[in-house]
PDB file of C-alpha atoms in Angstrom:
ATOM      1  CA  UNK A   1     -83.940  34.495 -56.559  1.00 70.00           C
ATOM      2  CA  UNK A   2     -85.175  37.591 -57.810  1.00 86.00           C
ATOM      3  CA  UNK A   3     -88.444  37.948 -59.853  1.00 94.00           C
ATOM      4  CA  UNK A   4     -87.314  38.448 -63.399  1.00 96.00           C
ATOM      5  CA  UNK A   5     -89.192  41.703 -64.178  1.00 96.00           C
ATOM      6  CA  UNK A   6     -88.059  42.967 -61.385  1.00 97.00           C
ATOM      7  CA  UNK A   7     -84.319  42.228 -62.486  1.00 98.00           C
ATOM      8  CA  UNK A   8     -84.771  43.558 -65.561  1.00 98.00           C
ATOM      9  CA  UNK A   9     -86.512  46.979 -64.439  1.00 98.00           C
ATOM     10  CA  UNK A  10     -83.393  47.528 -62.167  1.00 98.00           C
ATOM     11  CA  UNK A  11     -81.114  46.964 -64.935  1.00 98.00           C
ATOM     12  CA  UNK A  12     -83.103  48.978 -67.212  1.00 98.00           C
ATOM     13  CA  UNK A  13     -83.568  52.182 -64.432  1.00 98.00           C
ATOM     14  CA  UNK A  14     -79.653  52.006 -64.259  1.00 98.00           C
ATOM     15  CA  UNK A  15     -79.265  51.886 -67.510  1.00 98.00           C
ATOM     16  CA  UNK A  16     -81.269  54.556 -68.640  1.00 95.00           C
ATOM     17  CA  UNK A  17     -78.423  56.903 -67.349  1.00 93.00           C
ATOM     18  CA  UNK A  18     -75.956  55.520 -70.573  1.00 97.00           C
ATOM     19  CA  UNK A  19     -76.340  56.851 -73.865  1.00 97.00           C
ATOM     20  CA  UNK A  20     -77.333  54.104 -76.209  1.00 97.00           C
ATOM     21  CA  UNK A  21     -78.571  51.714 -73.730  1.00 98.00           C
ATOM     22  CA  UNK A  22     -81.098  49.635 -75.355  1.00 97.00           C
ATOM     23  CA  UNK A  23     -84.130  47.321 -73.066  1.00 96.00           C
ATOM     24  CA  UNK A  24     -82.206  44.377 -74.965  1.00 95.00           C
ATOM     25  CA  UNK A  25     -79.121  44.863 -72.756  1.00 97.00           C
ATOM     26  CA  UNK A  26     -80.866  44.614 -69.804  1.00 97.00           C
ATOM     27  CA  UNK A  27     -83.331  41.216 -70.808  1.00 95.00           C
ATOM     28  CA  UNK A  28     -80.574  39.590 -71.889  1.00 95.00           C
ATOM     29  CA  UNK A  29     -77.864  40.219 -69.493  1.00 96.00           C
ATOM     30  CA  UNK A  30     -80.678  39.242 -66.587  1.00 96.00           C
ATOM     31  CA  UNK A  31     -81.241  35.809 -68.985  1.00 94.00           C
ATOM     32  CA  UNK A  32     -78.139  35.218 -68.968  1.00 95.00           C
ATOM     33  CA  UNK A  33     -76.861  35.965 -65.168  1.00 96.00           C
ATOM     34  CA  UNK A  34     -79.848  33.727 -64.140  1.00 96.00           C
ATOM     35  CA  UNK A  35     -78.226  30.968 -66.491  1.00 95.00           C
ATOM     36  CA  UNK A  36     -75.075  31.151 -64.472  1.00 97.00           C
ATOM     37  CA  UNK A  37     -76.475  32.017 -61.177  1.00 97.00           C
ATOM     38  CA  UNK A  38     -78.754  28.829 -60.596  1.00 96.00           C
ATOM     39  CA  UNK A  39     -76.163  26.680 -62.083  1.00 96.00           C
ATOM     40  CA  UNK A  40     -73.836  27.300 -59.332  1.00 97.00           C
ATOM     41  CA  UNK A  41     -76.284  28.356 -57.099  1.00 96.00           C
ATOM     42  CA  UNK A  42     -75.799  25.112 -54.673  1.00 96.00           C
ATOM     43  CA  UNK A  43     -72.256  26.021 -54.447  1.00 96.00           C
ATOM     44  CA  UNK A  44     -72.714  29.873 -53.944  1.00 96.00           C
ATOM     45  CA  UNK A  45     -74.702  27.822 -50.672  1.00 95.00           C
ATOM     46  CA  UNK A  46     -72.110  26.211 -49.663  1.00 93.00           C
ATOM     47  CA  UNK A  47     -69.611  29.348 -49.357  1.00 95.00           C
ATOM     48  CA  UNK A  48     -71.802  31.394 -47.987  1.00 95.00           C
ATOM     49  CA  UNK A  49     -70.675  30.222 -44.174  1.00 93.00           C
ATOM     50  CA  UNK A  50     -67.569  31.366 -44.943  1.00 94.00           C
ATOM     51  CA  UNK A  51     -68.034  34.833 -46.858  1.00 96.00           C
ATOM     52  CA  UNK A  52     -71.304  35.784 -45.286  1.00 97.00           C
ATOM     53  CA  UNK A  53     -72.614  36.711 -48.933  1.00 97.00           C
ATOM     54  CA  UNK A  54     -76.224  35.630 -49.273  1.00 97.00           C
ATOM     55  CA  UNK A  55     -76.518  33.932 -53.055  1.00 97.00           C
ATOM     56  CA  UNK A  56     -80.421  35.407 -52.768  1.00 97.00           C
ATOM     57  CA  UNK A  57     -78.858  38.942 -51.957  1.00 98.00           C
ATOM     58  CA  UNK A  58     -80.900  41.058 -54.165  1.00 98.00           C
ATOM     59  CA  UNK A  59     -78.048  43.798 -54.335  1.00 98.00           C
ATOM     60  CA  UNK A  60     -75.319  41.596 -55.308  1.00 98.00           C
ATOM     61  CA  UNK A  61     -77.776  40.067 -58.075  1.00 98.00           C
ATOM     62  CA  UNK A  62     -78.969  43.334 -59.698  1.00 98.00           C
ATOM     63  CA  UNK A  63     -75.143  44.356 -59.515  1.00 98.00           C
ATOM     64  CA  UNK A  64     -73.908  41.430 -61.066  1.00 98.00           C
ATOM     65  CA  UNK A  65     -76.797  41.668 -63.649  1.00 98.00           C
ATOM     66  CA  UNK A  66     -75.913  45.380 -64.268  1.00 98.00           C
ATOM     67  CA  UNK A  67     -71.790  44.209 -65.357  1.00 98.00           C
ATOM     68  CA  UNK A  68     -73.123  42.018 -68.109  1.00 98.00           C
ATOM     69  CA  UNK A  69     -75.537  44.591 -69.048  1.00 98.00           C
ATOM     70  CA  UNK A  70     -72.648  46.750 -69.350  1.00 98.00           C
ATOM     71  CA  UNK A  71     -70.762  44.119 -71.299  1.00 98.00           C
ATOM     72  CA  UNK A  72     -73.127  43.642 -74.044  1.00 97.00           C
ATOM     73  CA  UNK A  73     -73.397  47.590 -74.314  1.00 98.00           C
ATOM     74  CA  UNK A  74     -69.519  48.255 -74.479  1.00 97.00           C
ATOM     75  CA  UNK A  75     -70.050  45.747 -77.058  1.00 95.00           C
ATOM     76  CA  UNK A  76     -72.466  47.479 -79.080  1.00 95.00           C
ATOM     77  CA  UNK A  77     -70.896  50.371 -78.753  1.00 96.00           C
ATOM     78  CA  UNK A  78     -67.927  49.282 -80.982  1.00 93.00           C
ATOM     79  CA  UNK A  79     -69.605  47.507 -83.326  1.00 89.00           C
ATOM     80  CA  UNK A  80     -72.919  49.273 -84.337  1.00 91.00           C
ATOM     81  CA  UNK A  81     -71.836  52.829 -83.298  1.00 93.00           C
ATOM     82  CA  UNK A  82     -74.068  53.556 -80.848  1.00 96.00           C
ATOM     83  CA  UNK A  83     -71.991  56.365 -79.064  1.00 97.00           C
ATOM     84  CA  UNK A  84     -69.106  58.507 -80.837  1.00 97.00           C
ATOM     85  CA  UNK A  85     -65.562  57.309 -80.579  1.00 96.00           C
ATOM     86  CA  UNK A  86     -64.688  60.334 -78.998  1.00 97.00           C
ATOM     87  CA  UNK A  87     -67.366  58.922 -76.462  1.00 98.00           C
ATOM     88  CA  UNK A  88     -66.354  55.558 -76.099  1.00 97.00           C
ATOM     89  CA  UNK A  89     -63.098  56.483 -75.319  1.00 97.00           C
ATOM     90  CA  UNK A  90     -64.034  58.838 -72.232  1.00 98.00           C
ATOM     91  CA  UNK A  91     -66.168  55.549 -71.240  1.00 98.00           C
ATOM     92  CA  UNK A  92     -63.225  53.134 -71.695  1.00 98.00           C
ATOM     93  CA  UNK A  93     -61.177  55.318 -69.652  1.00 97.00           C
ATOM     94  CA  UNK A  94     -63.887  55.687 -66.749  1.00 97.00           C
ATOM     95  CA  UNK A  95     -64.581  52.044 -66.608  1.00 98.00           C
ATOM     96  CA  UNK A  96     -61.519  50.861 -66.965  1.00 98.00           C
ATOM     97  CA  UNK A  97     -60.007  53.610 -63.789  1.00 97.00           C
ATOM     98  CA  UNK A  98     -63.041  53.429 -61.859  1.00 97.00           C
ATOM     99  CA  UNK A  99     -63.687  57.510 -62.222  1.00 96.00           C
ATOM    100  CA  UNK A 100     -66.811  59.130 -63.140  1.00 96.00           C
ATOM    101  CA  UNK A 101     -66.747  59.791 -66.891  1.00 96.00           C
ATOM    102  CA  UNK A 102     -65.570  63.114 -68.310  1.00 94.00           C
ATOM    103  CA  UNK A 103     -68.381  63.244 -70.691  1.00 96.00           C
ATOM    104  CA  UNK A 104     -72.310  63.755 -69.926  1.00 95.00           C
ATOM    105  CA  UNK A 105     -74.465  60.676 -70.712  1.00 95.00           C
ATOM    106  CA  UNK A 106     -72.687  58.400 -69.328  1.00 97.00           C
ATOM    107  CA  UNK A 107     -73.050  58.579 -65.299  1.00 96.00           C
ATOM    108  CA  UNK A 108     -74.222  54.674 -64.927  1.00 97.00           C
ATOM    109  CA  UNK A 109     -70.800  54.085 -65.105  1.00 97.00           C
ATOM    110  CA  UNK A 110     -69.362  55.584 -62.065  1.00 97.00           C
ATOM    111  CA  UNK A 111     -72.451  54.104 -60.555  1.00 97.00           C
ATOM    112  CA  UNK A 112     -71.627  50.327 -61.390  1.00 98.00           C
ATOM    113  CA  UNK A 113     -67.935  50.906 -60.558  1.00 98.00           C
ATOM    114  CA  UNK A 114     -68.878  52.580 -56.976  1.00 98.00           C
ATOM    115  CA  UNK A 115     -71.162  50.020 -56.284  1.00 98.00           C
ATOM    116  CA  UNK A 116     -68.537  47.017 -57.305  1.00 98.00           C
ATOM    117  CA  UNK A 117     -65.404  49.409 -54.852  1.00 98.00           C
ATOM    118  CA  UNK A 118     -67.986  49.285 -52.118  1.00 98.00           C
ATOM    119  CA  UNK A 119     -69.878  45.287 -52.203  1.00 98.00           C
ATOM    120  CA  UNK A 120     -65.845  43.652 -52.950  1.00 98.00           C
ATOM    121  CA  UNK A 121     -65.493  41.358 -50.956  1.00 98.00           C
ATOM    122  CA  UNK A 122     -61.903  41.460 -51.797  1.00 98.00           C
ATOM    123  CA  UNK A 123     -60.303  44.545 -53.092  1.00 97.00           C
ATOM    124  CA  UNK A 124     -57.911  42.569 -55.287  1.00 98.00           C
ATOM    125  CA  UNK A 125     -61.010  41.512 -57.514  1.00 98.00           C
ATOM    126  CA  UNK A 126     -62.128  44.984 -57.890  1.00 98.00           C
ATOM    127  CA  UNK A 127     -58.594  46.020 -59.133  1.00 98.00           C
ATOM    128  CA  UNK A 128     -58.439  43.264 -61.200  1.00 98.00           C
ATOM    129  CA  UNK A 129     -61.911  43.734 -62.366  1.00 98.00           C
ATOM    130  CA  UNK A 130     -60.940  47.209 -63.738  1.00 98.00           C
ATOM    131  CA  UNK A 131     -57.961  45.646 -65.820  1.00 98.00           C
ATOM    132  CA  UNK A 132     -59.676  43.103 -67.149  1.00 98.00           C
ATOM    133  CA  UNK A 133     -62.089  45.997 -68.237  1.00 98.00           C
ATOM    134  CA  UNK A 134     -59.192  47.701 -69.886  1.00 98.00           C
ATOM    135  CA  UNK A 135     -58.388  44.331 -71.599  1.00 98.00           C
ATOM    136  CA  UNK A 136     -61.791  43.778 -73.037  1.00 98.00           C
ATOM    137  CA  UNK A 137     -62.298  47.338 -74.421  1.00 98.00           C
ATOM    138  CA  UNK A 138     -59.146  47.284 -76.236  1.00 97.00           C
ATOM    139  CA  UNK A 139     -59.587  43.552 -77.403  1.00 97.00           C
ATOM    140  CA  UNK A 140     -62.437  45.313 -78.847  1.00 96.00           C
ATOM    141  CA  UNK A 141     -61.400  47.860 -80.384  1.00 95.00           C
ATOM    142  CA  UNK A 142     -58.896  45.648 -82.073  1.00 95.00           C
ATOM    143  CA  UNK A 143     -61.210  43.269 -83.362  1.00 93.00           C
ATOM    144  CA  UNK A 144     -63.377  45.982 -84.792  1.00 88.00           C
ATOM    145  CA  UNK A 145     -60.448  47.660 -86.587  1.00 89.00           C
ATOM    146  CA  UNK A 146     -58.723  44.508 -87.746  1.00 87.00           C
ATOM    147  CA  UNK A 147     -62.416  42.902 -89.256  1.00 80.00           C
ATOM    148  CA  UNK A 148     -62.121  46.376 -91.748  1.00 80.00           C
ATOM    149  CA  UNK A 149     -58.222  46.560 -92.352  1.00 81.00           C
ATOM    150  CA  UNK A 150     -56.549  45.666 -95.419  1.00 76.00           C
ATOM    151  CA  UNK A 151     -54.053  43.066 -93.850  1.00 84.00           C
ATOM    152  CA  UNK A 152     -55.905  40.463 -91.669  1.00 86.00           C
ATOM    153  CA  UNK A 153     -54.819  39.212 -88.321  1.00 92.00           C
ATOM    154  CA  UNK A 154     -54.008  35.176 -89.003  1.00 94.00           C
ATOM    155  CA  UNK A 155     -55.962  32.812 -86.901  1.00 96.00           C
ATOM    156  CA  UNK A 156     -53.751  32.668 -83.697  1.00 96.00           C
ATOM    157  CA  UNK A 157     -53.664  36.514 -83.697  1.00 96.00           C
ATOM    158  CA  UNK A 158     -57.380  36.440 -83.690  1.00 96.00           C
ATOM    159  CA  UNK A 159     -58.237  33.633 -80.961  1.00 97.00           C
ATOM    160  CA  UNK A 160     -55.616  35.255 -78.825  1.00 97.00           C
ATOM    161  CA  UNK A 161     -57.501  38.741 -79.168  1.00 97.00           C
ATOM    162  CA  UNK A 162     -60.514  36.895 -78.867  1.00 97.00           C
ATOM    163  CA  UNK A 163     -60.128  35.424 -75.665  1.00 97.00           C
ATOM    164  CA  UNK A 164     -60.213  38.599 -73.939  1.00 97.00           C
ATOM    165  CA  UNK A 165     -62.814  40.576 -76.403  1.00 96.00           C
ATOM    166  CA  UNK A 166     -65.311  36.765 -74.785  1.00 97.00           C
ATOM    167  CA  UNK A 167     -65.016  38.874 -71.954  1.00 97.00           C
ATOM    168  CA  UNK A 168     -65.279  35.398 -69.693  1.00 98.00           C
ATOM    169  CA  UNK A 169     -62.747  37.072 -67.507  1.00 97.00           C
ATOM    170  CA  UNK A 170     -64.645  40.365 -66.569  1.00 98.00           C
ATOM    171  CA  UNK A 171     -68.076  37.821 -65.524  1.00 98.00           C
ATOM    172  CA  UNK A 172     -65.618  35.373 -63.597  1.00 98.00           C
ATOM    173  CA  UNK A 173     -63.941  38.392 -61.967  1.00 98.00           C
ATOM    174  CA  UNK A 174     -67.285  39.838 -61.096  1.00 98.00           C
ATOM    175  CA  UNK A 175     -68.718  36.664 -59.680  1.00 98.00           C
ATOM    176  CA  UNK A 176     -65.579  36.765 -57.154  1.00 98.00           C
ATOM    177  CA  UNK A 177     -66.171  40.017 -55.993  1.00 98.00           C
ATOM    178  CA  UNK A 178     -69.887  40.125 -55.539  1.00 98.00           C
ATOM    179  CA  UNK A 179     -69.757  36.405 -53.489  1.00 98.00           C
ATOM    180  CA  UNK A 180     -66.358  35.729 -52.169  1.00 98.00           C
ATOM    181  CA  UNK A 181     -65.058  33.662 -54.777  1.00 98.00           C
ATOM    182  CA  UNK A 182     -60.951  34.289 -53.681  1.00 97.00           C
ATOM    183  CA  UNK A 183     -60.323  34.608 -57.770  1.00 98.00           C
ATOM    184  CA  UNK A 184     -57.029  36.717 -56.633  1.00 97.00           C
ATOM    185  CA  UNK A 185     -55.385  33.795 -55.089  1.00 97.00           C
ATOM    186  CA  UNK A 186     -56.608  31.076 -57.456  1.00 97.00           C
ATOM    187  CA  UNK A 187     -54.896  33.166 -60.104  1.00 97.00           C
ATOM    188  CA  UNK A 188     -51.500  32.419 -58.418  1.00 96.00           C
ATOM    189  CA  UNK A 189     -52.088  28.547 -59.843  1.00 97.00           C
ATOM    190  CA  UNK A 190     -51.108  28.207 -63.274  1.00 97.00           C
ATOM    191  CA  UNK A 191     -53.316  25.738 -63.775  1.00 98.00           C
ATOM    192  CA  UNK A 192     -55.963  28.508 -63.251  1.00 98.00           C
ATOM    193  CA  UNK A 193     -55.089  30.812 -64.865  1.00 98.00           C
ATOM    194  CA  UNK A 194     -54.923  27.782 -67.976  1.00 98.00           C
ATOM    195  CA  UNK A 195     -58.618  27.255 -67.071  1.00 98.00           C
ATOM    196  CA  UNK A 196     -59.573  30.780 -67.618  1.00 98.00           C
ATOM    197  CA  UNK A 197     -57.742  30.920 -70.994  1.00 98.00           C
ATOM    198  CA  UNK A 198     -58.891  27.128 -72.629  1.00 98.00           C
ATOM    199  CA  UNK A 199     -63.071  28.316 -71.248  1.00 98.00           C
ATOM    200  CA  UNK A 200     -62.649  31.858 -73.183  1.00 98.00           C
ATOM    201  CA  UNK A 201     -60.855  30.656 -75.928  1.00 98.00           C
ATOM    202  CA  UNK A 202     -64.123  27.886 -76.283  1.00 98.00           C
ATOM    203  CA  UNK A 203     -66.155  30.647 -75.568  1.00 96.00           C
ATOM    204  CA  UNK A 204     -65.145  32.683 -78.328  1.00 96.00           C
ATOM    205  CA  UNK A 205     -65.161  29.624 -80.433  1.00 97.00           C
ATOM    206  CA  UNK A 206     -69.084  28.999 -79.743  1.00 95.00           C
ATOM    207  CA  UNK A 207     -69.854  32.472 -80.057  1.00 92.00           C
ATOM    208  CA  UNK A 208     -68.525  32.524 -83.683  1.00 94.00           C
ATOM    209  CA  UNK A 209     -69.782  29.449 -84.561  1.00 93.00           C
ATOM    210  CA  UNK A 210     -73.297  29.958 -83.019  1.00 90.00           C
ATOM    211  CA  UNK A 211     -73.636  33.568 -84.579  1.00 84.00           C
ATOM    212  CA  UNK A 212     -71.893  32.992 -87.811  1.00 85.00           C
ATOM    213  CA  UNK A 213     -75.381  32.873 -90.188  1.00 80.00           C
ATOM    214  CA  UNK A 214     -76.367  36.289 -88.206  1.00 77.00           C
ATOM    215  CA  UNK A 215     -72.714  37.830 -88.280  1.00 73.00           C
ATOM    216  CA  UNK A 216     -72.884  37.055 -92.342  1.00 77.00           C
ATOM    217  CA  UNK A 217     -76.689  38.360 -92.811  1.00 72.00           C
ATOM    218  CA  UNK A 218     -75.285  41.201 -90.510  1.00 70.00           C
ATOM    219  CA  UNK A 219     -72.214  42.084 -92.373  1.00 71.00           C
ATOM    220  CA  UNK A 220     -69.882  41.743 -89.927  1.00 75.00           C
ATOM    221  CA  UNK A 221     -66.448  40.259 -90.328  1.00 75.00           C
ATOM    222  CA  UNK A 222     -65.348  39.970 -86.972  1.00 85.00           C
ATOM    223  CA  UNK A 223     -65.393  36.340 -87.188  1.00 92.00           C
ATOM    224  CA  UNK A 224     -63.295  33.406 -87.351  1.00 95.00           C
ATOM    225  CA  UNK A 225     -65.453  31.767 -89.777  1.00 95.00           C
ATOM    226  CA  UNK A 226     -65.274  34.689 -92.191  1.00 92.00           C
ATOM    227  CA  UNK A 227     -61.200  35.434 -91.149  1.00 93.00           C
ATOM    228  CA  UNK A 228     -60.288  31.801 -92.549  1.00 95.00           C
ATOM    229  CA  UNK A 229     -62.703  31.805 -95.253  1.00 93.00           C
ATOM    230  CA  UNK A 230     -61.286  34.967 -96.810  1.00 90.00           C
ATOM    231  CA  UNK A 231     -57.318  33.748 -96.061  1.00 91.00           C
ATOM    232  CA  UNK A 232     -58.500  29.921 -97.400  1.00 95.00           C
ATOM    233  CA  UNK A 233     -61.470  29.771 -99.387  1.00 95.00           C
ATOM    234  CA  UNK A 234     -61.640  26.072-100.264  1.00 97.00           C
ATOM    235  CA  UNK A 235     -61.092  24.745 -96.289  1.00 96.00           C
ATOM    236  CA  UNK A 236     -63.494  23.287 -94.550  1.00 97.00           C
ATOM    237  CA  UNK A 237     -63.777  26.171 -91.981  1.00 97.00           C
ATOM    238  CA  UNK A 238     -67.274  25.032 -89.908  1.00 96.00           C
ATOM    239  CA  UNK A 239     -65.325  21.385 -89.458  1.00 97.00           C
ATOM    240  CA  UNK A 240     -62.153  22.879 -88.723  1.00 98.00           C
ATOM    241  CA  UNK A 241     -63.447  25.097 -86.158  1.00 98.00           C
ATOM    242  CA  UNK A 242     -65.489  22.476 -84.419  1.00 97.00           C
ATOM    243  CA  UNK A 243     -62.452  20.621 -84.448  1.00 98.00           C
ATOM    244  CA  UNK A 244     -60.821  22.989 -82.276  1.00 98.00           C
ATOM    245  CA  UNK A 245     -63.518  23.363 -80.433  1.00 97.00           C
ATOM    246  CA  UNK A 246     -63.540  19.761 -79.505  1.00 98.00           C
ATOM    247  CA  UNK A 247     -59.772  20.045 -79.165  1.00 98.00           C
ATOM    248  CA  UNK A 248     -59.931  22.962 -76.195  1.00 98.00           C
ATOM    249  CA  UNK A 249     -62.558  21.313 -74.432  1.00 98.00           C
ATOM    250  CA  UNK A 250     -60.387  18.160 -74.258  1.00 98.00           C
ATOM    251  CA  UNK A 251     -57.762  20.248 -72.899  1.00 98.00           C
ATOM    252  CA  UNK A 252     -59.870  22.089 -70.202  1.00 98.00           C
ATOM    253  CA  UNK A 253     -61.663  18.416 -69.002  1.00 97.00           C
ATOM    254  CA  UNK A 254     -58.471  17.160 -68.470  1.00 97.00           C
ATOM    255  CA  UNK A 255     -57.051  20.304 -66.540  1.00 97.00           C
ATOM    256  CA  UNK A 256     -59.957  20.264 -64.404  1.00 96.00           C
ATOM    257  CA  UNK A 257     -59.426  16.882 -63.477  1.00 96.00           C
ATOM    258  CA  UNK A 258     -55.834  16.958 -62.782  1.00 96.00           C
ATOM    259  CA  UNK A 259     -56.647  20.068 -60.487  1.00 94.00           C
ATOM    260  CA  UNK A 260     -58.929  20.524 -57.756  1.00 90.00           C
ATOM    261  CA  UNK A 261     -60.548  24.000 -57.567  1.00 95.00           C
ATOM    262  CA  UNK A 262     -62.886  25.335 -54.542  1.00 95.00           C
ATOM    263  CA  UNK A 263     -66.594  25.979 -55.100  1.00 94.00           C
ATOM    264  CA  UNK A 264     -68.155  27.086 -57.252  1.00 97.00           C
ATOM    265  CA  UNK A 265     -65.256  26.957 -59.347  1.00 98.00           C
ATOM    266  CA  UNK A 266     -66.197  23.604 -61.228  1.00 97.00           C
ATOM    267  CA  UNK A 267     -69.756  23.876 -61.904  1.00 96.00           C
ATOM    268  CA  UNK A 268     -69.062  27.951 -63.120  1.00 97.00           C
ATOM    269  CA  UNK A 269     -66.988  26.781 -65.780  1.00 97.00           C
ATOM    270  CA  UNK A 270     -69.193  24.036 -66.935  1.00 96.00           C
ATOM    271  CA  UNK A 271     -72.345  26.330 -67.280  1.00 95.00           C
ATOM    272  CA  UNK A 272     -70.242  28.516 -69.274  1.00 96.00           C
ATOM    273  CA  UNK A 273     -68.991  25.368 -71.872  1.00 95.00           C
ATOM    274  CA  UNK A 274     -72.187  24.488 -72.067  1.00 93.00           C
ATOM    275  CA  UNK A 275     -73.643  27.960 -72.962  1.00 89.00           C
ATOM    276  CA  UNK A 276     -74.099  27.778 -76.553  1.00 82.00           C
ATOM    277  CA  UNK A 277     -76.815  24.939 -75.967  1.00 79.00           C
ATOM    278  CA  UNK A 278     -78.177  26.471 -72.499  1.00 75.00           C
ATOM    279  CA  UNK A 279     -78.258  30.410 -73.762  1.00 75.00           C
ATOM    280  CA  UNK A 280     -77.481  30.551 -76.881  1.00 74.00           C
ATOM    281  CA  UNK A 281     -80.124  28.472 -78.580  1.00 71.00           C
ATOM    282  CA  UNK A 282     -82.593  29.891 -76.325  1.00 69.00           C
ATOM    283  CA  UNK A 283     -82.037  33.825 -76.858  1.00 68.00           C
ATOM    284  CA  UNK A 284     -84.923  35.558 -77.516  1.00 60.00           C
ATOM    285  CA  UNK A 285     -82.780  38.205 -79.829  1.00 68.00           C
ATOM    286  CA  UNK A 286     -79.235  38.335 -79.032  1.00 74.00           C
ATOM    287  CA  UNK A 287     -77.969  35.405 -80.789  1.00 68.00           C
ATOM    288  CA  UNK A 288     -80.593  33.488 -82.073  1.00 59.00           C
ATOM    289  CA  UNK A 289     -79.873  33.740 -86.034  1.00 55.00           C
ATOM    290  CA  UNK A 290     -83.981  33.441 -86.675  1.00 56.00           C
ATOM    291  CA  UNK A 291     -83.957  36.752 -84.465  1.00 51.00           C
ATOM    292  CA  UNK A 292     -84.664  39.940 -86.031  1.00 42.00           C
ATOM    293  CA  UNK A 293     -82.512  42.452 -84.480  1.00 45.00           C
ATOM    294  CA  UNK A 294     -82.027  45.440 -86.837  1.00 40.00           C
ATOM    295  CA  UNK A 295     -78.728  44.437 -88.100  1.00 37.00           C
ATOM    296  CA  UNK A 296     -77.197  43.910 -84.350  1.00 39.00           C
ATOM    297  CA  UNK A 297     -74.935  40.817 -83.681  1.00 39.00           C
ATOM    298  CA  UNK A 298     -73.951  38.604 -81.341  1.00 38.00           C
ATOM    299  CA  UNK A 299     -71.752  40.228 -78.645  1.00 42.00           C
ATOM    300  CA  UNK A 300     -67.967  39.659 -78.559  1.00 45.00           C
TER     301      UNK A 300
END
């Protein structure tokens, strides 16, 4: 697999073309792409008779590292401001379409999205990979104005929101594209698609838990933690959430052994239930809560 210098230089030269892009976007969306990468590596092996997509191709690495990259920007964006709204909405609109963006600063964009039209493997991904960019920005955008508003979402509204703003689907939908993962037809299976929503809604779950000392040092209130807390201040929140926690992951263990999914289908969606302890822990400034990070959180 790629040196990891040279990942993160390729991430970073790309990146230097979007306003706001900071050198922590790039380590840590390289950290964690390697995370998934070698944990389904073996299978990516496997497949790669069939889809003729090399799981050592350096172009369909950097690419894939470049989308997370691009997550945990978008995701900075909204919540520490680092482009205008004004801004972010000419972004959301380019990402989400796959056009270059009507606003200057911001040509890595068309970049990542013509590179994703032209290495698909299956054009359905790419499509799909552009809604389920549309679906994370506003997910967003709706976390970030809810965590401020007067009247606050309850704690269904907030999961549901949250299982898109996890953004599992845009890294699943990515991996499928770059390496011939036929996500388009496994999304026919409801059983699938139940997958996808009992991993993001964990993943969301983690991600508030894990980042809930930063978040509160950090001032943000887009968290379930702090939602509860403020609608029930004498429940048990932490205990109740890792209830849940333990509830979904029940749920998804059982799915995936009722169904049988092709490679690399099984061992992707264990890496990513067992990210908190794999990445989380091990973040050198994302989401470790020891971190100093100039007020920044942990990405949606």
């Amino acid at each position: 697999m790629i040196q990891t210098e040279r990942a993160v230089q390729q991430v970073l030269e790309w990146g230097r073309s979007l306003t706001g892009f900071a050198d922590e976007h790039a380590v840590e969306a390289v950290r964690g792409g390697q995370y998934i990468l070698q944990r389904i590596h073996p299978s990516l092996r496997g497949t790669s008779a069939r889809t003729g997509r090399d799981p050592q191709d350096e172009t369909l690495i950097v690419t894939f590292y470049r989308e997370l990259a691009l997550l945990f920007w978008l995701d900075d964006c909204n919540d520490l401001g680092l482009i205008s709204p004004e801004q972010l909405a000419a972004v959301e609109q380019a990402l989400g379409q796959g056009v270059p963006c009507a606003l200057p600063g911001f040509e890595g964009c068309a970049v990542l999205r013509a590179s994703l039209a032209t290495l698909a493997y299956d054009r359905r991904d790419y499509a799909q990979l552009l809604d389920d960019t549309r679906c994370y920005s506003a997910a967003l955008r709706a976390g970030h104005a809810q965590a401020v508003a007067a009247e606050r979402w309850s704690y269904a509204e907030y999961l549901h929101n949250g299982i898109d703003s996890i953004a599992y689907a845009n890294v699943f939908c990515c991996l499928s594209l770059l390496w011939g993962l036929d996500m388009a037809t496994l999304r026919a299976r409801p059983a699938f698609r139940q997958v996808l929503r009992l991993i993001s809604a964990i993943g969301r779950l983690q991600n508030d838990l894990h980042g809930c000392d930063k978040d509160r040092s950090a001032g943000e209130a887009d968290n379930a933690v702090f939602l509860l807390l403020q609608r029930y201040p004498a429940m048990p929140v932490v205990e109740f959430l890792n209830d849940e926690l333990a509830g979904h992951t029940r749920m998804l263990h059982r799915v995936m052994a009722e169904e049988r999914f092709p490679a690399p289908w099984g061992p992707l969606i264990e890496a990513m239930a067992a990210i908190r302890v794999q990445y989380y822990r091990t973040s050198t400034s994302r989401y470790r809560s020891d971190a100093v990070r100039g007020g920044q959180r942990a990405p949606a």
